[in-house]
mmCIF file of C-alpha atoms in Angstrom:
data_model
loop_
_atom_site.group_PDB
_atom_site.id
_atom_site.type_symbol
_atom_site.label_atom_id
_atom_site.label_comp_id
_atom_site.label_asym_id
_atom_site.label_seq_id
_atom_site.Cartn_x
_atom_site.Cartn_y
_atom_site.Cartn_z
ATOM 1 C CA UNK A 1 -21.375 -15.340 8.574
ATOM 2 C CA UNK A 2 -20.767 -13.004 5.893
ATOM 3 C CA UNK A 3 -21.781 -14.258 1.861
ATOM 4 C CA UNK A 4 -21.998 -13.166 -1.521
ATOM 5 C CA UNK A 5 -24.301 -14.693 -4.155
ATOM 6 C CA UNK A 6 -23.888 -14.275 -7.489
ATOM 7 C CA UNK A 7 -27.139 -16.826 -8.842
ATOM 8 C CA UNK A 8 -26.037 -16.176 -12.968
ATOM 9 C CA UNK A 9 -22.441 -17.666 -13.702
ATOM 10 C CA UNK A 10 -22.843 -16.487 -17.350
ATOM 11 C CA UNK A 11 -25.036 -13.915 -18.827
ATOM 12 C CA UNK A 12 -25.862 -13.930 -22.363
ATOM 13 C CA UNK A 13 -27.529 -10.354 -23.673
ATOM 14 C CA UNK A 14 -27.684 -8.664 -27.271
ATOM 15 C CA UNK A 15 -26.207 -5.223 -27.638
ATOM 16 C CA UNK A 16 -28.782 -2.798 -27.302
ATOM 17 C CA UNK A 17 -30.270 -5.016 -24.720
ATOM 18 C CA UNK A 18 -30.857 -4.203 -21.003
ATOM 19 C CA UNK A 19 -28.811 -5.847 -18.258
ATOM 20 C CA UNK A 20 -29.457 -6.725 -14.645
ATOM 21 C CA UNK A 21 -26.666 -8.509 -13.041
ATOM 22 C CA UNK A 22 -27.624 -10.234 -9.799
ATOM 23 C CA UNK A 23 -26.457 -9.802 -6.459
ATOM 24 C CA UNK A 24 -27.605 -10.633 -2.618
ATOM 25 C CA UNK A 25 -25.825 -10.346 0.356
ATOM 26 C CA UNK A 26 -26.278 -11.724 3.901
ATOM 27 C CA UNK A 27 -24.263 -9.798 6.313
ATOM 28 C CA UNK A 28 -25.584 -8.316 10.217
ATOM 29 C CA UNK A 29 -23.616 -5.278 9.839
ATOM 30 C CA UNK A 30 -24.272 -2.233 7.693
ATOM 31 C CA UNK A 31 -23.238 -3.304 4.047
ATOM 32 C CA UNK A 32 -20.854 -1.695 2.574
ATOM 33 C CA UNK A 33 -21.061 -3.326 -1.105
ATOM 34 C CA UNK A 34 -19.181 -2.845 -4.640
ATOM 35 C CA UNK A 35 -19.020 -4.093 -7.928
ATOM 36 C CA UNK A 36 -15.156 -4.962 -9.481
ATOM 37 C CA UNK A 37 -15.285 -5.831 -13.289
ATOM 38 C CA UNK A 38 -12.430 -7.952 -14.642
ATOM 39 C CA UNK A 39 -12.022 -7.405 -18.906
ATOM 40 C CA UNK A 40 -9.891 -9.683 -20.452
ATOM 41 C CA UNK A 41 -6.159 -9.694 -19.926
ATOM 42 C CA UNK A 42 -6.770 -7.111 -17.068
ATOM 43 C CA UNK A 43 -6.604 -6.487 -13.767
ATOM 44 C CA UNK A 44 -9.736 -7.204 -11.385
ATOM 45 C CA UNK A 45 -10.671 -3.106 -11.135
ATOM 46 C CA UNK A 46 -13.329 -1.127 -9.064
ATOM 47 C CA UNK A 47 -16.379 -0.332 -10.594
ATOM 48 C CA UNK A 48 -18.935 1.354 -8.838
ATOM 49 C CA UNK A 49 -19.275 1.346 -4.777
ATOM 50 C CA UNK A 50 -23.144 1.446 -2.891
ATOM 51 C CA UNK A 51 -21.443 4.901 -0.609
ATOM 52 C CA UNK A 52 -20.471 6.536 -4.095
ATOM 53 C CA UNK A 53 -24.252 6.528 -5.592
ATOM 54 C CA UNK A 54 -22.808 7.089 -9.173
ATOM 55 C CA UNK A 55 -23.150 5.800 -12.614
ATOM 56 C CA UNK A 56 -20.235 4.207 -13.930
ATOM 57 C CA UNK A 57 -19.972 3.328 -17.884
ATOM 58 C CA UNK A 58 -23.657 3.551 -17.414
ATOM 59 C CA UNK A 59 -24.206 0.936 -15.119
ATOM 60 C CA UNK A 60 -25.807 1.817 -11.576
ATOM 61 C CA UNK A 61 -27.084 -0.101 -8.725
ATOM 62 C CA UNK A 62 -28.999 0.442 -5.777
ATOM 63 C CA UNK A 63 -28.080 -1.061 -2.035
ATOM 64 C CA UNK A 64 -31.766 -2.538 -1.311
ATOM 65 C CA UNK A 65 -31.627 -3.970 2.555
ATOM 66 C CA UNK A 66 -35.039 -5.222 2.603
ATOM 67 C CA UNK A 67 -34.041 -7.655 -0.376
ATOM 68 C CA UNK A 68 -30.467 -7.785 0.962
ATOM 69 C CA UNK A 69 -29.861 -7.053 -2.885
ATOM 70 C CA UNK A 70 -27.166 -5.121 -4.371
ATOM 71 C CA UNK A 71 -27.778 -5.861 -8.438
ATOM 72 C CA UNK A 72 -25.886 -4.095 -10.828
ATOM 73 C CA UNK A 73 -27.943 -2.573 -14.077
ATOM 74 C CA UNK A 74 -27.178 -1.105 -17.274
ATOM 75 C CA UNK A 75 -30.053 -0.095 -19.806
ATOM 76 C CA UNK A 76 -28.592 -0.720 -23.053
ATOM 77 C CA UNK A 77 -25.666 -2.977 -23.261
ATOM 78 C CA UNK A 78 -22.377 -2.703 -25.044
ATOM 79 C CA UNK A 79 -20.101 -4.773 -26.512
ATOM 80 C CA UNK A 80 -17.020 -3.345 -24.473
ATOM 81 C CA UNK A 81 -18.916 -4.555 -21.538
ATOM 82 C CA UNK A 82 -18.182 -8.055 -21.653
ATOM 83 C CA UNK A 83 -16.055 -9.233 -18.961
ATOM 84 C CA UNK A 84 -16.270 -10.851 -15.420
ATOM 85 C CA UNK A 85 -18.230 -9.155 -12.515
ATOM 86 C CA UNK A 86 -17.702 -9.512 -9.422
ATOM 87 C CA UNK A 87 -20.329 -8.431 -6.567
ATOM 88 C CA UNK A 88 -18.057 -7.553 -3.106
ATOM 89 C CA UNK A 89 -19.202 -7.235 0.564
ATOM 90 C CA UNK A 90 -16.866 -5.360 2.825
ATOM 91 C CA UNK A 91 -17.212 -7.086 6.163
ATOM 92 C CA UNK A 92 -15.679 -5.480 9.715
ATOM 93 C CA UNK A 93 -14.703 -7.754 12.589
ATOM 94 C CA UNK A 94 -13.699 -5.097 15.402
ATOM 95 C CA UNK A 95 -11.399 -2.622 13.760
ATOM 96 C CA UNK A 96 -10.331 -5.007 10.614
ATOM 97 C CA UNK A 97 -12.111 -5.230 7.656
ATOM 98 C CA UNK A 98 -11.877 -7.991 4.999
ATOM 99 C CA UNK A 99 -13.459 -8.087 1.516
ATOM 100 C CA UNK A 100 -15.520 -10.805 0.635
ATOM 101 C CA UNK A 101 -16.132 -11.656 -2.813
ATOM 102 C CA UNK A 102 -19.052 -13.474 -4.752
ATOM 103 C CA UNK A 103 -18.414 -15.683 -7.842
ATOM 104 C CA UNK A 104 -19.217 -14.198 -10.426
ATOM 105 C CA UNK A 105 -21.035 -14.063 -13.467
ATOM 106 C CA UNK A 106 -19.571 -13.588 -16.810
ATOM 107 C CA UNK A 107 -21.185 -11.096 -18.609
ATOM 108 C CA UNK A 108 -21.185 -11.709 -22.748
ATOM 109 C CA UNK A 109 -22.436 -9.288 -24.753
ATOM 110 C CA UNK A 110 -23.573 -10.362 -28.326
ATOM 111 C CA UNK A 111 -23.738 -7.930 -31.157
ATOM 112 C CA UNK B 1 2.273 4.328 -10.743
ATOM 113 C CA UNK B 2 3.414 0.598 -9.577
ATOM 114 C CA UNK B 3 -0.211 0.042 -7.543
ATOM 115 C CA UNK B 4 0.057 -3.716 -6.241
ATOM 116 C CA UNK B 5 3.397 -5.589 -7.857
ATOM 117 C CA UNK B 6 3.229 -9.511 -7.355
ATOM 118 C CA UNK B 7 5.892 -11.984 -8.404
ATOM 119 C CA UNK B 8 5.855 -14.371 -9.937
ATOM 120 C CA UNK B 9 3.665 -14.048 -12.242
ATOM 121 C CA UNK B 10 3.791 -18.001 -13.655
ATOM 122 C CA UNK B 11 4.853 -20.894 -11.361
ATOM 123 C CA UNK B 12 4.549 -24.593 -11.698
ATOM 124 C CA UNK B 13 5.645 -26.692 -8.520
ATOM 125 C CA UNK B 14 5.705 -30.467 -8.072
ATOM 126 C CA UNK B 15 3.629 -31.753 -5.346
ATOM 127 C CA UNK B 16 5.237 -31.640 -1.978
ATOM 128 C CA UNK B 17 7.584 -28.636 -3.337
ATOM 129 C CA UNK B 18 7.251 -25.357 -1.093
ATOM 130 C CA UNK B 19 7.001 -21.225 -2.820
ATOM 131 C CA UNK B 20 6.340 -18.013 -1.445
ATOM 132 C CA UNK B 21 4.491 -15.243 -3.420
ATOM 133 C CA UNK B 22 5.329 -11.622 -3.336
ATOM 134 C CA UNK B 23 3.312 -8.677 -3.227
ATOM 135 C CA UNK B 24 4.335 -5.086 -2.511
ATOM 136 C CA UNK B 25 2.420 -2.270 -2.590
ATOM 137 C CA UNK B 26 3.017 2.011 -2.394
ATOM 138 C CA UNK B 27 0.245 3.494 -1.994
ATOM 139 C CA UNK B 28 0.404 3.126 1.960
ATOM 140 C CA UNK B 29 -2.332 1.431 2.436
ATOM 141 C CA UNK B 30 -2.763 -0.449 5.888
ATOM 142 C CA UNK B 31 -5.410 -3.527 4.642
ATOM 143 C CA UNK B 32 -3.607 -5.967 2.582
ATOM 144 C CA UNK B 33 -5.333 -9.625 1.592
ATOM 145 C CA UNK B 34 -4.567 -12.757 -0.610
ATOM 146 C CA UNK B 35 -7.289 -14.510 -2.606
ATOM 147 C CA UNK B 36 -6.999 -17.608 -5.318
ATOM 148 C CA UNK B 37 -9.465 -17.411 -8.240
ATOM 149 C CA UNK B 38 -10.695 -20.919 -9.213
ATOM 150 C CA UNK B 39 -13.529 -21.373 -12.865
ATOM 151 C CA UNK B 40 -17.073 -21.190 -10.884
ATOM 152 C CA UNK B 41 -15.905 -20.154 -7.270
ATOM 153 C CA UNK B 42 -15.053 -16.474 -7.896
ATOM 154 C CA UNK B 43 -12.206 -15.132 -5.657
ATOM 155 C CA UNK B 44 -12.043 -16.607 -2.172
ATOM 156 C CA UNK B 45 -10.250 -15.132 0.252
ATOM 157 C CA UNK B 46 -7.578 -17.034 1.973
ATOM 158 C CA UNK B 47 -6.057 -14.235 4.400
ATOM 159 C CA UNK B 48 -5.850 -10.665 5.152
ATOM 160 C CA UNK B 49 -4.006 -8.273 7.090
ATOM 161 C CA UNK B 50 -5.309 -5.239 8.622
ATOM 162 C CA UNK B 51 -2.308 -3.626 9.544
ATOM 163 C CA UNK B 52 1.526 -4.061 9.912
ATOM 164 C CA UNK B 53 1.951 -6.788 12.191
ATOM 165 C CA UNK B 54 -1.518 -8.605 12.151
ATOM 166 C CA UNK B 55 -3.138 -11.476 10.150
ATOM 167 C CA UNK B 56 -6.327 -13.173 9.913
ATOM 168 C CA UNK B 57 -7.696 -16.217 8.217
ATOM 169 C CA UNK B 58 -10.538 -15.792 5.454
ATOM 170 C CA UNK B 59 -12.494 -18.582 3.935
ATOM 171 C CA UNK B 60 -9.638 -20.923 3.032
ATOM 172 C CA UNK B 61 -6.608 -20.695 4.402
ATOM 173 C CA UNK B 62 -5.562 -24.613 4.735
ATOM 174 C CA UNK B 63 -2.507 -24.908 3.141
ATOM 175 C CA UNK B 64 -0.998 -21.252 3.151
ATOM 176 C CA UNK B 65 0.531 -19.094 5.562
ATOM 177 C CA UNK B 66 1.345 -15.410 5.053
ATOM 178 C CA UNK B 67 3.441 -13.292 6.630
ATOM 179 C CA UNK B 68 3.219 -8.844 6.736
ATOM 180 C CA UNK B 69 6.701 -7.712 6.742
ATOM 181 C CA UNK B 70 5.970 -4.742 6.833
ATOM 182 C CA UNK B 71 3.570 -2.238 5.591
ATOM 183 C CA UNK B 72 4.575 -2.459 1.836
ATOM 184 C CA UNK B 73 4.840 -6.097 1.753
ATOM 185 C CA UNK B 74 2.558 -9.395 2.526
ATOM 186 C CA UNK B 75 3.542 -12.594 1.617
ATOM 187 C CA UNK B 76 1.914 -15.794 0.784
ATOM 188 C CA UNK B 77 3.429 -19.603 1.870
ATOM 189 C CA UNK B 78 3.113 -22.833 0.405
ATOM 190 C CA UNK B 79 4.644 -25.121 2.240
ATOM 191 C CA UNK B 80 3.801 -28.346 0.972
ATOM 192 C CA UNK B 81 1.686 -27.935 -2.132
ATOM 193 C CA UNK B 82 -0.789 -29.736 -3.268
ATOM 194 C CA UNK B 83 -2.791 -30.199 -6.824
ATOM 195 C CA UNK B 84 -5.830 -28.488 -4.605
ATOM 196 C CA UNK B 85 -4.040 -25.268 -5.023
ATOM 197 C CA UNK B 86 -3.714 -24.902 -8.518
ATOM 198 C CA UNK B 87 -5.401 -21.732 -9.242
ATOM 199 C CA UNK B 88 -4.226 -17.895 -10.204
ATOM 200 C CA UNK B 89 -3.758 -16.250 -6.697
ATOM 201 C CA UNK B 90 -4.120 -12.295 -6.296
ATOM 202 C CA UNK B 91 -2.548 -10.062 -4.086
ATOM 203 C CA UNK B 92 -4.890 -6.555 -3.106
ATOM 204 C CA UNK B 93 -4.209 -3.268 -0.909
ATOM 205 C CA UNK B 94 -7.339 -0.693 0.173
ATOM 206 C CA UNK B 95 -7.296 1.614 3.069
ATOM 207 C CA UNK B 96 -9.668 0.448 5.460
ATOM 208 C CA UNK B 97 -10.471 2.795 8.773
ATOM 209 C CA UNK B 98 -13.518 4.363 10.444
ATOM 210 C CA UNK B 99 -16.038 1.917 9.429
ATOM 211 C CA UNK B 100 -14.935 2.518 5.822
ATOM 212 C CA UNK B 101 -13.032 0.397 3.094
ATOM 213 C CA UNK B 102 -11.906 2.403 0.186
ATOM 214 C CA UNK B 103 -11.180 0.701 -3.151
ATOM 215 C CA UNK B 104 -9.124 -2.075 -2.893
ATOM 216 C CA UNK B 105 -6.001 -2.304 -5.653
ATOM 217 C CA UNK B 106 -5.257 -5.529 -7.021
ATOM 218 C CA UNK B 107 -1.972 -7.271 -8.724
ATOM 219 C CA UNK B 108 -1.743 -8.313 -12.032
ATOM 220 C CA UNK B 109 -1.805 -12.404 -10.713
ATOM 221 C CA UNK B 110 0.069 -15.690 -10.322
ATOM 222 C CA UNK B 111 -0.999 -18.205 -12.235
ATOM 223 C CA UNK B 112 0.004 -21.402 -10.110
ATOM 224 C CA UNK B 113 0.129 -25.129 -11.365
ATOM 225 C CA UNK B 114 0.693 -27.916 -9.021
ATOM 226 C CA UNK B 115 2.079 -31.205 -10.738
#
C-alpha cells in the first residue's frame, strides 16, 4: 500500500536558522513525490515537485530511494515561511493516478 | 482564472441530515479527487476520479459517495451525516496521463460541522 510520513507535526526554527522538513515514502512503483505548502487563509498550493529538480523560495529537496526519503530543506529560514507542509506521493493503479497525502507538519518560524 | 470553485464554502448539518458539495473546475483537467482535512491527520483522500465517467475509493470513503458529471464537475454525497465527518473537505483537479501527474489545483474549502 501506498503511505506518506510526515514524523514532525510542528516545527519550531529561528529565522536565520536552517530547516529540514521530514518526509518518507513507501510506495513499489517509481515515486513521483511533491511538496504543497498551505499559508494561512490560503489555498493548499504546489511547491516544488521531485521531476522539476528546482529551488523554490529557496527550499529544495532531493528524491533519495535508498532512504525512501523525500525531505524538504531550506538553509536559512524566513519568517514568510511559516505555514503547513504537506509531503505528496502520486500513486498509479493501471492508468489512474491518485494523490496521496502525508500529515503534515506545521512549520513556525520565530524571529 | 476560476481554477477549482467549491460551494459551499460553510455548512452545518444536524446528524442524520443529507448535503452534496460542489466542485467545478476549467482547466480541463481529466483527474479530479475529494479529500477532508482533520488537526493531526493531514488530508486523506476519500475518492478520486480519473476521468469522466469513473470513480475510485481512497483511504476513507465510508460515509460519502461522489458522483463525475461530467468533466468540469465532481460531486461529493453525504447521505446520512454523522459528527465523524466534521472536518473542512477540499475539492482538487491535475492532469494525470503517461505515467505523469502534473500539479494538482485545489478549492478554496468547505468547512463542514455536523451537530
Amino acid at each position: 500500500a501506498q503511505r506518506v510520513t510526515q514524523p514532525e507535526k510542528l516545527l519550531s526554527v529561528f529565522k536565520g536558522a536552517p530547516v529540514e522538513l521530514k518526509c518518507n515514502y513507501s510506495y513499489s512503483g517509481s515515486p513521483e513525490l511533491f511538496w504543497y505548502v498551505q499559508y494561512s487563509r490560503q489555498r493548499l498550493q504546489l511547491l516544488l515537485r521531485h521531476i522539476s529538480r528546482e529551488s523554490i523560495k529557496g527550499f529544495t529537496a532531493d528524491l533519495n530511494k535508498g532512504e525512501t526519503s523525500f525531505h524538504l530543506k531550506k538553509p536559512f529560514a524566513q519568517e514568510e515561511d511559516s505555514a503547513m507542509y504537506y509531503c505528496a506521493l502520486s500513486a498509479w493503479y493501471s492508468s489512474a493516478s491518485k494523490i496521496i497525502f502525508g500529515s503534515g507538519t506545521r512549520l513556525s518560524i520565530r524571529p | 482564472n476560476a481554477g477549482v470553485t467549491q460551494t459551499p464554502k460553510f455548512q452545518v448539518l444536524k446528524t442524520g441530515q443529507s448535503m452534496t458539495l460542489q466542485c467545478a473546475q476549467d482547466m480541463n483537467h481529466n483527474s479530479m479527487y475529494w479529500y477532508r482535512q482533520d488537526p493531526g491527520m493531514g488530508l486523506r483522500l476519500i475518492y478520486y476520479s480519473a476521468s469522466e465517467g469513473t470513480t475510485d475509493k481512497g483511504e476513507v470513503p465510508n460515509g460519502y459517495n461522489v458522483s463525475r458529471l461530467n468533466k468540469r464537475e465532481f460531486s461529493l454525497r453525504l447521505e446520512s451525516a454523522a459528527p465523524s465527518q466534521t472536518s473542512v473537505y477540499f475539492c482538487a483537479s491535475s492532469e494525470a496521463h503517461g505515467g505523469v501527474n502534473t500539479e494538482a489545483f485545489f478549492g478554496q474549502g468547505t468547512r463542514l460541522t455536523v451537530v
